[in-house]
Coordinates of C-alpha atoms in Angstrom, one line a residue:
M1 CA 7.8 4.9 -7.2
S2 CA 6.3 3.5 -4.0
D3 CA 5.8 6.3 -1.6
A4 CA 5.8 10.0 -2.4
A5 CA 6.8 12.4 0.4
V6 CA 5.0 15.7 0.1
R7 CA 6.7 18.9 1.3
P8 CA 4.7 21.9 2.3
L9 CA 4.4 24.8 -0.1
A10 CA 6.7 27.5 1.2
V11 CA 5.8 30.2 -1.2
P12 CA 2.8 30.8 -3.5
S13 CA 3.4 29.3 -7.0
E14 CA 3.3 30.9 -10.4
A15 CA 3.7 27.6 -12.4
V16 CA 2.1 27.1 -15.8
L17 CA 1.4 23.4 -16.3
V18 CA 0.4 21.5 -19.4
M19 CA -2.7 19.7 -18.3
P20 CA -3.1 16.1 -19.5
G21 CA -5.9 15.5 -22.0
S22 CA -9.2 14.6 -20.5
K23 CA -9.5 10.8 -20.2
S24 CA -13.3 11.1 -20.0
E25 CA -13.3 13.0 -23.3
A26 CA -10.7 10.7 -24.9
N27 CA -12.5 7.4 -24.1
R28 CA -15.8 8.9 -25.4
L29 CA -14.1 9.9 -28.7
L30 CA -12.4 6.5 -29.0
A31 CA -15.6 4.6 -28.5
A32 CA -17.6 6.8 -30.8
T33 CA -15.1 6.7 -33.7
A34 CA -14.1 3.0 -33.5
R35 CA -17.1 1.9 -35.7
A36 CA -17.1 5.0 -38.0
P37 CA -16.9 4.2 -41.7
H38 CA -14.2 6.9 -42.1
A39 CA -10.9 7.2 -40.3
H40 CA -10.8 10.1 -37.8
L41 CA -7.6 11.8 -36.7
L42 CA -7.7 12.1 -32.9
R43 CA -5.1 14.5 -31.4
G44 CA -3.9 15.0 -27.9
L45 CA -4.7 11.5 -26.6
P46 CA -3.5 11.4 -22.9
D47 CA -1.0 8.8 -21.7
A48 CA -3.4 7.8 -18.9
L49 CA -3.8 4.2 -17.9
D50 CA -7.6 4.4 -18.4
V51 CA -7.1 5.4 -22.0
R52 CA -4.5 2.7 -22.5
H53 CA -7.0 0.1 -21.4
M54 CA -9.6 1.6 -23.8
V55 CA -7.2 1.5 -26.7
A56 CA -6.0 -2.1 -25.9
G57 CA -9.7 -3.2 -25.7
L58 CA -10.5 -1.8 -29.1
E59 CA -7.4 -3.4 -30.7
S60 CA -8.3 -6.7 -29.1
M61 CA -11.7 -6.6 -30.8
G62 CA -10.0 -5.9 -34.1
Y63 CA -10.7 -2.1 -34.3
A64 CA -8.1 0.1 -36.0
V65 CA -6.3 2.5 -33.7
E66 CA -3.2 3.5 -35.7
P67 CA -0.5 5.9 -34.4
D68 CA -0.1 9.1 -36.4
G69 CA 3.4 10.5 -35.8
D70 CA 6.0 9.7 -33.3
A71 CA 4.6 11.4 -30.2
G72 CA 2.0 8.7 -29.5
T73 CA -0.6 11.4 -28.7
N74 CA -2.2 11.4 -32.1
V75 CA -4.0 8.3 -33.5
R76 CA -6.3 7.5 -36.4
V77 CA -9.4 5.6 -35.4
G78 CA -12.1 3.9 -37.4
A79 CA -12.7 3.0 -41.1
A80 CA -12.0 -0.7 -40.7
R81 CA -12.1 -3.7 -38.4
D82 CA -10.2 -6.9 -38.7
T83 CA -13.2 -9.3 -39.0
S84 CA -10.9 -12.3 -38.5
V85 CA -10.7 -11.4 -34.8
T86 CA -13.7 -13.2 -33.3
E87 CA -12.8 -13.6 -29.6
A88 CA -10.6 -11.9 -27.0
E89 CA -10.3 -11.0 -23.3
L90 CA -10.6 -7.3 -22.7
F91 CA -8.7 -6.4 -19.6
C92 CA -9.9 -3.0 -18.2
G93 CA -7.9 -2.6 -15.0
N94 CA -9.9 -0.3 -12.8
A95 CA -11.1 1.9 -15.7
G96 CA -14.9 2.3 -15.4
T97 CA -15.3 4.2 -18.6
A98 CA -13.3 1.7 -20.6
A99 CA -15.2 -1.3 -19.0
R100 CA -18.6 0.2 -19.7
F101 CA -17.9 1.6 -23.2
L102 CA -16.2 -1.6 -24.3
T103 CA -19.1 -3.7 -23.0
A104 CA -21.5 -1.8 -25.2
L105 CA -19.1 -2.0 -28.2
A106 CA -18.6 -5.8 -27.6
A107 CA -22.4 -6.3 -27.7
V108 CA -22.6 -4.9 -31.3
T109 CA -19.3 -6.5 -32.5
P110 CA -19.6 -10.0 -33.9
G111 CA -17.5 -12.4 -31.7
E112 CA -17.1 -13.8 -28.2
W113 CA -15.7 -11.3 -25.8
T114 CA -14.8 -11.5 -22.1
L115 CA -14.3 -8.3 -20.1
T116 CA -12.2 -8.5 -17.0
G117 CA -10.5 -6.1 -14.6
D118 CA -8.7 -5.8 -11.3
R119 CA -10.1 -6.3 -7.8
H120 CA -11.4 -2.7 -7.7
L121 CA -13.3 -3.0 -10.9
A122 CA -14.8 -6.3 -9.7
R123 CA -16.6 -4.2 -7.0
R124 CA -18.0 -1.6 -9.4
P125 CA -21.6 -2.1 -10.6
M126 CA -22.4 -2.8 -14.3
G127 CA -25.9 -4.3 -13.8
P128 CA -28.0 -1.4 -15.2
L129 CA -25.9 -1.4 -18.4
L130 CA -26.1 -5.2 -18.8
D131 CA -29.9 -5.1 -18.2
A132 CA -30.3 -2.5 -20.9
L133 CA -28.1 -4.4 -23.4
R134 CA -30.2 -7.6 -22.8
A135 CA -33.3 -5.6 -23.4
L136 CA -31.8 -4.5 -26.8
G137 CA -31.3 -8.2 -27.7
A138 CA -27.7 -8.6 -26.7
R139 CA -26.4 -11.8 -25.2
V140 CA -24.6 -10.9 -22.0
E141 CA -23.6 -13.1 -19.0
A142 CA -22.3 -11.9 -15.6
T143 CA -22.5 -12.8 -12.0
N144 CA -24.0 -10.1 -9.7
G145 CA -23.8 -7.6 -12.5
R146 CA -20.0 -7.2 -12.3
V147 CA -16.9 -8.3 -14.2
P148 CA -16.0 -10.8 -15.5
I149 CA -18.7 -10.2 -18.3
R150 CA -19.1 -12.5 -21.2
V151 CA -20.6 -11.0 -24.3
S152 CA -21.7 -12.7 -27.6
G153 CA -21.7 -9.7 -30.0
G154 CA -23.9 -9.3 -33.0
P155 CA -26.9 -7.3 -34.3
L156 CA -29.4 -5.9 -31.8
T157 CA -33.1 -6.7 -32.1
T158 CA -34.4 -3.3 -31.1
S159 CA -33.3 0.4 -31.0
A160 CA -35.0 1.7 -28.0
V161 CA -34.3 1.0 -24.3
T162 CA -34.7 2.3 -20.8
V163 CA -31.7 2.4 -18.5
D164 CA -31.3 3.2 -14.8
A165 CA -28.5 5.8 -14.8
S166 CA -29.0 7.0 -11.3
T167 CA -25.9 5.3 -10.2
S168 CA -23.7 6.3 -13.1
S169 CA -24.3 8.3 -16.3
Q170 CA -21.7 6.0 -18.0
F171 CA -24.4 3.4 -18.4
A172 CA -26.4 5.8 -20.7
S173 CA -23.3 7.1 -22.3
A174 CA -22.1 3.6 -23.3
L175 CA -25.4 3.0 -25.1
L176 CA -25.4 6.3 -26.9
L177 CA -21.8 6.0 -28.1
V178 CA -22.7 3.0 -30.3
G179 CA -25.8 4.7 -31.6
P180 CA -24.5 6.2 -34.8
S181 CA -23.3 2.7 -36.0
L182 CA -26.7 1.0 -35.5
P183 CA -29.0 0.7 -38.5
D184 CA -31.8 2.7 -36.7
G185 CA -29.7 4.7 -34.3
I186 CA -30.7 4.4 -30.6
T187 CA -33.2 5.9 -28.2
V188 CA -32.3 5.7 -24.5
R189 CA -34.9 6.6 -21.9
F190 CA -33.8 7.4 -18.4
A191 CA -35.4 5.7 -15.4
G192 CA -35.2 8.5 -12.8
E193 CA -32.5 11.2 -12.5
V194 CA -29.2 10.8 -14.3
A195 CA -26.2 10.9 -12.0
S196 CA -23.5 13.4 -13.0
R197 CA -25.6 14.6 -16.0
R198 CA -22.8 16.9 -17.2
Y199 CA -20.9 13.8 -18.2
L200 CA -23.8 12.7 -20.3
E201 CA -23.7 16.1 -22.0
L202 CA -20.0 15.5 -22.6
T203 CA -20.9 12.3 -24.4
C204 CA -23.4 14.1 -26.6
R205 CA -20.7 16.7 -27.4
A206 CA -18.3 14.0 -28.5
L207 CA -21.0 12.5 -30.8
R208 CA -21.8 15.9 -32.3
Q209 CA -18.1 16.4 -33.1
L210 CA -18.4 13.3 -35.3
G211 CA -21.4 14.9 -37.1
A212 CA -23.9 12.6 -35.4
K213 CA -27.4 14.0 -34.8
V214 CA -28.1 13.9 -31.1
L215 CA -31.1 15.0 -29.0
L216 CA -30.8 15.2 -25.2
S217 CA -33.8 16.0 -23.1
H218 CA -34.6 15.6 -19.4
D219 CA -35.9 12.0 -19.7
H220 CA -34.3 10.6 -22.8
A221 CA -31.7 10.9 -25.5
R222 CA -31.8 10.0 -29.2
V223 CA -28.9 9.4 -31.6
E224 CA -29.7 9.1 -35.3
P225 CA -27.8 6.6 -37.4
G226 CA -24.8 7.6 -39.5
F227 CA -21.6 9.6 -39.3
E228 CA -20.4 12.7 -41.3
P229 CA -17.0 12.3 -43.1
P230 CA -14.3 14.0 -41.0
S231 CA -13.4 17.5 -42.1
T232 CA -11.0 18.4 -39.3
P233 CA -9.0 16.5 -36.7
L234 CA -10.7 15.9 -33.3
H235 CA -8.9 17.3 -30.3
V236 CA -8.9 15.9 -26.8
T237 CA -8.9 19.0 -24.6
G238 CA -7.2 19.5 -21.3
D239 CA -8.7 17.8 -18.2
W240 CA -10.5 20.2 -15.9
S241 CA -10.6 17.3 -13.4
A242 CA -6.9 17.3 -13.2
M243 CA -6.8 21.0 -12.9
G244 CA -9.0 20.7 -9.8
V245 CA -6.1 20.0 -7.4
W246 CA -4.3 23.2 -8.6
S247 CA -7.4 25.3 -8.4
C248 CA -7.8 24.2 -4.8
L249 CA -4.1 25.0 -4.1
N250 CA -4.6 28.4 -5.6
S251 CA -7.6 29.1 -3.3
L252 CA -5.7 27.9 -0.2
S253 CA -2.3 29.5 -0.8
G254 CA -2.9 32.6 -3.0
S255 CA -0.9 30.9 -5.8
N256 CA -1.6 31.4 -9.4
V257 CA -1.0 28.0 -10.9
R258 CA -2.4 27.9 -14.4
G259 CA -3.3 25.0 -16.7
D260 CA -2.4 25.1 -20.3
H261 CA -4.4 23.1 -22.9
L262 CA -7.7 23.8 -21.1
L263 CA -10.8 24.7 -23.1
E264 CA -13.0 27.4 -21.5
G265 CA -16.7 26.9 -22.0
S266 CA -16.1 23.1 -22.2
D267 CA -18.8 20.6 -21.2
Q268 CA -16.5 19.3 -18.4
A269 CA -18.3 19.6 -15.1
D270 CA -15.1 20.4 -13.2
E271 CA -14.6 23.7 -15.0
A272 CA -17.0 25.3 -12.5
L273 CA -14.9 24.4 -9.4
T274 CA -13.5 27.9 -9.0
E275 CA -17.1 29.1 -8.3
V276 CA -17.5 26.5 -5.6
L277 CA -14.2 27.5 -4.0
R278 CA -15.3 31.1 -3.9
R279 CA -18.3 30.0 -1.8
L280 CA -15.9 28.4 0.7
D281 CA -14.0 31.6 1.3
G282 CA -14.1 33.0 4.8
E283 CA -15.0 31.3 8.1
G284 CA -18.2 29.7 9.3
P285 CA -20.4 26.8 8.1
R286 CA -20.9 26.0 4.5
E287 CA -22.6 23.2 2.5
V288 CA -21.5 22.1 -0.9
D289 CA -23.4 19.7 -3.2
V290 CA -20.8 17.8 -5.2
A291 CA -23.3 15.8 -7.3
K292 CA -22.5 17.9 -10.4
M293 CA -18.7 17.5 -10.0
P294 CA -18.1 14.2 -8.1
D295 CA -14.4 14.1 -9.1
Q296 CA -13.8 17.1 -7.0
F297 CA -15.3 15.6 -3.8
L298 CA -11.9 14.6 -2.5
N299 CA -10.1 17.9 -3.3
L300 CA -13.0 19.8 -1.6
A301 CA -12.7 17.5 1.4
A302 CA -9.0 18.5 1.7
V303 CA -10.0 22.2 1.4
A304 CA -12.6 21.7 4.1
A305 CA -10.0 20.2 6.5
L306 CA -7.9 23.3 6.1
R307 CA -10.6 26.1 6.2
A308 CA -11.9 27.4 9.5
G309 CA -15.5 26.3 10.1
E310 CA -17.7 23.3 9.4
T311 CA -18.1 22.2 5.8
R312 CA -20.8 19.7 4.9
L313 CA -20.2 17.9 1.6
V314 CA -23.3 16.2 0.2
G315 CA -24.4 14.6 -3.0
A316 CA -21.4 12.1 -2.9
A317 CA -23.2 8.8 -2.7
N318 CA -22.1 7.8 -6.2
V319 CA -18.4 8.3 -5.4
R320 CA -18.6 5.3 -3.1
I321 CA -18.6 3.1 -6.2
K322 CA -15.7 4.7 -8.0
E323 CA -12.2 3.4 -8.0
C324 CA -12.7 2.8 -4.3
D325 CA -15.3 3.9 -1.7
R326 CA -14.1 7.4 -1.8
V327 CA -16.3 8.7 1.0
H328 CA -15.0 6.0 3.4
V329 CA -11.4 6.1 2.3
M330 CA -11.2 9.9 2.5
A331 CA -12.8 9.8 6.0
R332 CA -10.4 7.2 7.2
E333 CA -7.3 8.9 6.0
L334 CA -8.3 12.4 7.0
Q335 CA -8.9 11.1 10.5
R336 CA -5.4 9.7 10.5
C337 CA -4.2 13.3 9.9
G338 CA -6.3 14.5 12.9
V339 CA -9.3 15.9 11.0
D340 CA -12.6 16.1 13.0
L341 CA -15.3 14.7 10.8
E342 CA -18.4 12.6 10.4
E343 CA -19.1 10.2 7.6
H344 CA -22.7 10.0 6.2
E345 CA -24.2 8.1 3.3
D346 CA -23.8 10.9 0.8
G347 CA -20.7 12.7 2.0
L348 CA -18.8 14.1 4.9
T349 CA -19.2 16.8 7.6
I350 CA -15.8 18.2 8.3
R351 CA -14.9 20.6 11.1
G352 CA -11.8 22.2 9.8
G353 CA -9.2 24.7 10.7
R354 CA -7.7 22.7 13.6
P355 CA -4.0 21.7 13.8
L356 CA -3.3 18.6 11.7
R357 CA -0.5 16.1 11.7
G358 CA 1.3 14.2 8.9
A359 CA 0.6 10.6 8.1
R360 CA 1.4 7.9 5.6
I361 CA -1.7 7.8 3.4
D362 CA -3.1 4.7 1.8
P363 CA -5.1 5.8 -1.2
D364 CA -6.5 2.3 -1.8
G365 CA -5.1 2.4 -5.4
D366 CA -7.2 5.5 -6.2
H367 CA -5.5 8.2 -8.2
R368 CA -7.8 11.0 -7.0
V369 CA -7.3 10.1 -3.3
A370 CA -3.5 10.3 -3.9
M371 CA -3.7 13.7 -5.5
A372 CA -6.1 15.1 -2.8
F373 CA -3.7 14.1 -0.1
A374 CA -0.8 15.6 -2.0
L375 CA -2.9 18.8 -1.9
L376 CA -3.3 18.4 1.9
G377 CA 0.5 17.8 2.2
C378 CA 1.2 21.2 0.7
F379 CA -0.1 22.6 4.0
V380 CA 0.5 19.9 6.6
Q381 CA 4.0 18.8 7.5
G382 CA 4.8 15.1 7.2
V383 CA 2.3 13.8 4.7
S384 CA 3.4 10.9 2.4
V385 CA 1.4 8.9 -0.1
A386 CA 1.8 5.2 -0.6
D387 CA 1.3 3.6 -4.0
A388 CA 2.1 6.9 -5.6
D389 CA 2.1 5.5 -9.1
C390 CA -1.6 5.1 -9.0
V391 CA -1.9 8.7 -10.4
A392 CA -1.0 7.2 -13.8
K393 CA -4.7 6.3 -14.2
S394 CA -5.4 9.9 -15.2
Y395 CA -2.4 12.1 -14.6
P396 CA 1.0 10.3 -15.1
A397 CA 3.0 13.5 -14.7
F398 CA 1.3 14.6 -11.5
W399 CA 4.3 14.2 -9.2
E400 CA 6.6 16.0 -11.7
D401 CA 4.1 18.8 -11.9
L402 CA 3.9 19.1 -8.1
E403 CA 7.7 19.6 -8.1
A404 CA 7.3 22.2 -10.7
V405 CA 4.7 24.0 -8.6
H406 CA 7.3 24.2 -5.8
R407 CA 10.1 25.2 -8.1
R408 CA 8.3 27.8 -10.0
H409 CA 7.3 29.8 -7.0
R410 CA 6.5 33.5 -6.9
A411 CA 9.7 35.6 -6.5
V412 CA 10.6 36.1 -2.9
A413 CA 11.6 39.7 -2.1
V414 CA 13.5 40.1 1.2
V415 CA 13.1 43.6 2.6
G416 CA 14.5 45.2 5.7
M417 CA 17.1 47.6 7.0
R418 CA 20.7 47.4 6.1
G419 CA 22.3 45.2 8.8
A420 CA 19.2 43.1 9.2
G421 CA 20.9 40.1 7.5
K422 CA 18.9 40.0 4.2
S423 CA 21.7 38.6 2.1
T424 CA 22.6 35.8 4.6
F425 CA 19.0 34.9 5.0
G426 CA 18.2 35.1 1.3
R427 CA 21.0 32.8 0.3
A428 CA 19.9 30.2 3.0
L429 CA 16.3 30.5 1.9
A430 CA 17.2 30.1 -1.8
A431 CA 19.3 27.0 -0.9
A432 CA 16.3 25.5 1.0
L433 CA 13.9 26.1 -1.9
G434 CA 16.4 25.1 -4.6
S435 CA 16.0 28.5 -6.1
A436 CA 18.2 31.2 -7.7
F437 CA 19.4 34.0 -5.5
V438 CA 20.0 37.6 -6.4
D439 CA 21.5 40.3 -4.2
T440 CA 20.5 43.6 -5.8
D441 CA 23.4 45.5 -4.1
E442 CA 25.9 43.0 -5.7
V443 CA 24.2 43.4 -9.1
F444 CA 24.5 47.2 -8.8
E445 CA 28.2 47.0 -8.0
Q446 CA 28.8 44.7 -10.9
R447 CA 27.2 47.2 -13.2
H448 CA 28.1 50.6 -11.6
G449 CA 31.0 50.1 -9.2
E450 CA 30.9 50.6 -5.4
I451 CA 27.7 52.0 -4.1
A452 CA 29.5 54.6 -1.9
A453 CA 31.4 56.0 -4.9
F454 CA 28.3 56.1 -7.1
V455 CA 26.3 57.9 -4.5
Q456 CA 29.1 60.4 -3.9
D457 CA 29.3 61.1 -7.7
H458 CA 25.6 60.9 -8.7
G459 CA 23.5 61.2 -5.5
W460 CA 20.9 58.9 -3.8
G461 CA 18.2 59.8 -6.3
A462 CA 20.2 58.3 -9.2
F463 CA 21.1 55.3 -7.1
R464 CA 17.4 54.6 -6.3
D465 CA 16.4 54.9 -9.9
A466 CA 19.0 52.3 -11.0
E467 CA 18.2 50.1 -8.0
L468 CA 14.5 50.1 -8.9
G469 CA 15.3 48.7 -12.4
I470 CA 17.6 46.0 -10.9
V471 CA 15.0 44.9 -8.3
T472 CA 12.2 44.9 -10.9
D473 CA 14.2 42.8 -13.3
A474 CA 15.2 40.3 -10.6
L475 CA 11.5 39.5 -9.6
D476 CA 11.4 36.3 -11.7
E477 CA 9.6 33.1 -10.7
G478 CA 11.8 30.7 -8.8
T479 CA 14.1 33.5 -7.5
V480 CA 14.9 34.9 -4.0
V481 CA 15.9 38.6 -4.1
A482 CA 17.6 40.5 -1.3
T483 CA 16.8 44.1 -1.8
G484 CA 18.7 47.2 -0.6
G485 CA 17.5 48.6 2.7
G486 CA 16.1 51.8 1.2
A487 CA 14.6 50.2 -1.9
I488 CA 11.2 50.2 -0.2
E489 CA 11.3 54.1 -0.3
S490 CA 10.9 54.0 -4.1
D491 CA 7.1 54.6 -4.7
P492 CA 6.9 52.6 -8.0
L493 CA 8.4 49.5 -6.3
L494 CA 5.5 48.9 -3.9
P495 CA 2.9 47.9 -6.5
R496 CA 5.5 45.8 -8.3
L497 CA 6.2 43.9 -5.1
R498 CA 2.5 43.3 -4.5
A499 CA 2.0 42.1 -8.1
H500 CA 5.0 39.9 -8.5
A501 CA 6.6 39.0 -5.2
H502 CA 6.1 37.2 -1.9
V503 CA 7.6 39.7 0.5
V504 CA 9.6 38.7 3.6
Y505 CA 10.4 41.4 6.1
L506 CA 13.4 40.9 8.3
E507 CA 12.4 43.1 11.3
A508 CA 15.2 44.3 13.4
T509 CA 15.3 46.6 16.4
A510 CA 17.3 49.8 16.3
E511 CA 19.6 48.4 19.0
L512 CA 20.4 45.3 16.9
L513 CA 21.1 47.4 13.8
R514 CA 23.3 49.9 15.6
G515 CA 25.5 47.0 16.9
R516 CA 25.8 45.4 13.5
L517 CA 26.5 48.7 11.6
R518 CA 29.0 50.3 14.0
G519 CA 32.1 51.1 12.0
S520 CA 30.5 50.2 8.7
A521 CA 31.9 51.7 5.5
R522 CA 28.4 52.0 3.9
P523 CA 27.4 55.5 2.7
S524 CA 25.3 57.6 5.0
V525 CA 21.7 58.3 3.9
T526 CA 21.1 61.3 6.1
G527 CA 24.6 62.7 6.7
A528 CA 24.9 61.3 10.1
A529 CA 27.1 58.4 11.1
V530 CA 25.7 55.1 9.7
E531 CA 24.9 53.7 13.2
D532 CA 23.4 57.0 14.3
E533 CA 20.9 57.4 11.5
V534 CA 19.2 54.1 12.3
E535 CA 16.3 55.5 14.3
E536 CA 15.4 58.1 11.7
L537 CA 15.5 55.6 8.8
L538 CA 13.4 53.1 10.8
R539 CA 10.8 55.7 11.5
R540 CA 10.3 56.5 7.8
R541 CA 10.6 53.0 6.5
A542 CA 9.0 50.7 9.0
A543 CA 5.4 51.3 7.9
R544 CA 6.4 50.6 4.3
Y545 CA 8.2 47.3 5.2
R546 CA 5.2 46.1 7.2
G547 CA 2.7 47.2 4.5
A548 CA 4.6 45.3 1.9
A549 CA 5.2 42.2 3.9
D550 CA 3.5 38.9 3.5
V551 CA 5.7 37.4 6.2
T552 CA 7.6 39.1 9.0
I553 CA 10.6 37.4 10.6
D554 CA 12.6 38.5 13.6
A555 CA 16.1 39.5 12.3
E556 CA 17.7 38.4 15.6
L557 CA 16.8 34.7 15.2
P558 CA 19.3 32.2 13.9
T559 CA 19.3 31.9 10.1
A560 CA 18.1 28.3 10.1
T561 CA 15.1 29.2 12.4
Q562 CA 14.2 32.1 10.0
V563 CA 14.2 29.8 7.0
A564 CA 12.1 27.3 8.9
Q565 CA 9.6 29.9 9.8
V566 CA 9.2 31.0 6.1
T567 CA 9.0 27.4 4.8
A568 CA 6.5 26.3 7.4
P569 CA 3.0 25.3 6.1
R570 CA 0.9 28.4 5.8
P571 CA -2.5 28.4 4.1
A572 CA -3.6 31.9 2.9

């Protein structure tokens, strides 16, 4: 894939998606188990590019990472290392966790190791980690504290060190992850505040899963030597970072996209995103500090561009040294879409709620930039994302899941008077959405025969009861349902529509309806001629139609125009 064209979300989604495993969690567990004296079964390894780089680096140093089963998501790690392997190049792509964790592992692994990466990784800082490793007695060489890095691995001369983790908590995490395999464990003191501390807590959780004894305080962490023998497999849980784009889409559109494989109460920082989104509800100025969830900065910037009011995103200085300078790249590309904003050192001030335009987005190779603009494109016509495959770094199935979000939309119930054109419009809308179509009058006649004959034999009450069951059964995700004109008069139907459907009301004037119904063979509801009872039926039904409707469309418009109005971008 080169470019990905993003189409606006026409209808709120009800998709349930299997979230990829957390690459942050996976790489921590891989690093921690590699030097364990016992083999650990690690389940749910994501097929993310960052994790592939981590696995390849471990294997290049002779560590055992053996597949367990055919799926490729389960591996056995640890228990042995091929000591005949004494030198290798460890290519890390643009994987910051892999580069930092492998550097620490290389420092305690006998041999000569060279860590390299792509042009993006060459801009990412490694200096504080390298300084800490040298203080521990490791032999490390690098220019300007960046890859390529040459490491002569072997025993360390001390077990206590101070590290500056104010730029990235990964520097401290890398040191802690090798702690259980060191003769005296490791004590890591923090120089100043730790950036993204929740990720450091995630590291400690991974170590505790291995039975390691870990103490984490405000200014230092201590890992005791030794591992416990494995008693149960280790599981990589779903990635709350990946879920972030869908949580934002839910907030903007009223969708209910859910993520399977997510652990509630995890140590992943991004689990708290829904609380932040609630604070962005409504109009007016807001300020959000993203320091605790930096991976959501980009998604929140997209939300800010769409909400009415000024949003100031702060605490994002560290995201300038991620896969790209995310603050600058997001500002540049949002401005191409017509967003009014200001860039500052630690974030963006975005004045949102204004009309936006589509653009071809250059994500600068950054998976999270690509996904954030896919989110924006669900509400802005004409957005496309170049280098779309860059999402493979963390979420290889992202574009397939985006299609599923469109396809598994909430049922669309089309309501309105007989003669309003519900069946014609419903079929056209279903074709535009790639959805199934159900005409409840047609289903009724397939089951019970002609409506007029049924009403004559059993009455309107019996018809409404049968119709209610048909409409209720038809309200499945990914379906467009044309309801009968009088279905709205069934009291039990209204709460079902609110709970399970996106309702489109085809609003027609009495004059239009009389013209369309003149000479109709449809059964009368009131006893008057079909065209003569229009005003009375409109009087008793119109308020119910409007009360149920999420979208109201003029029934006199051409069908193509009606469909275009329903499928136009429309944030909640």
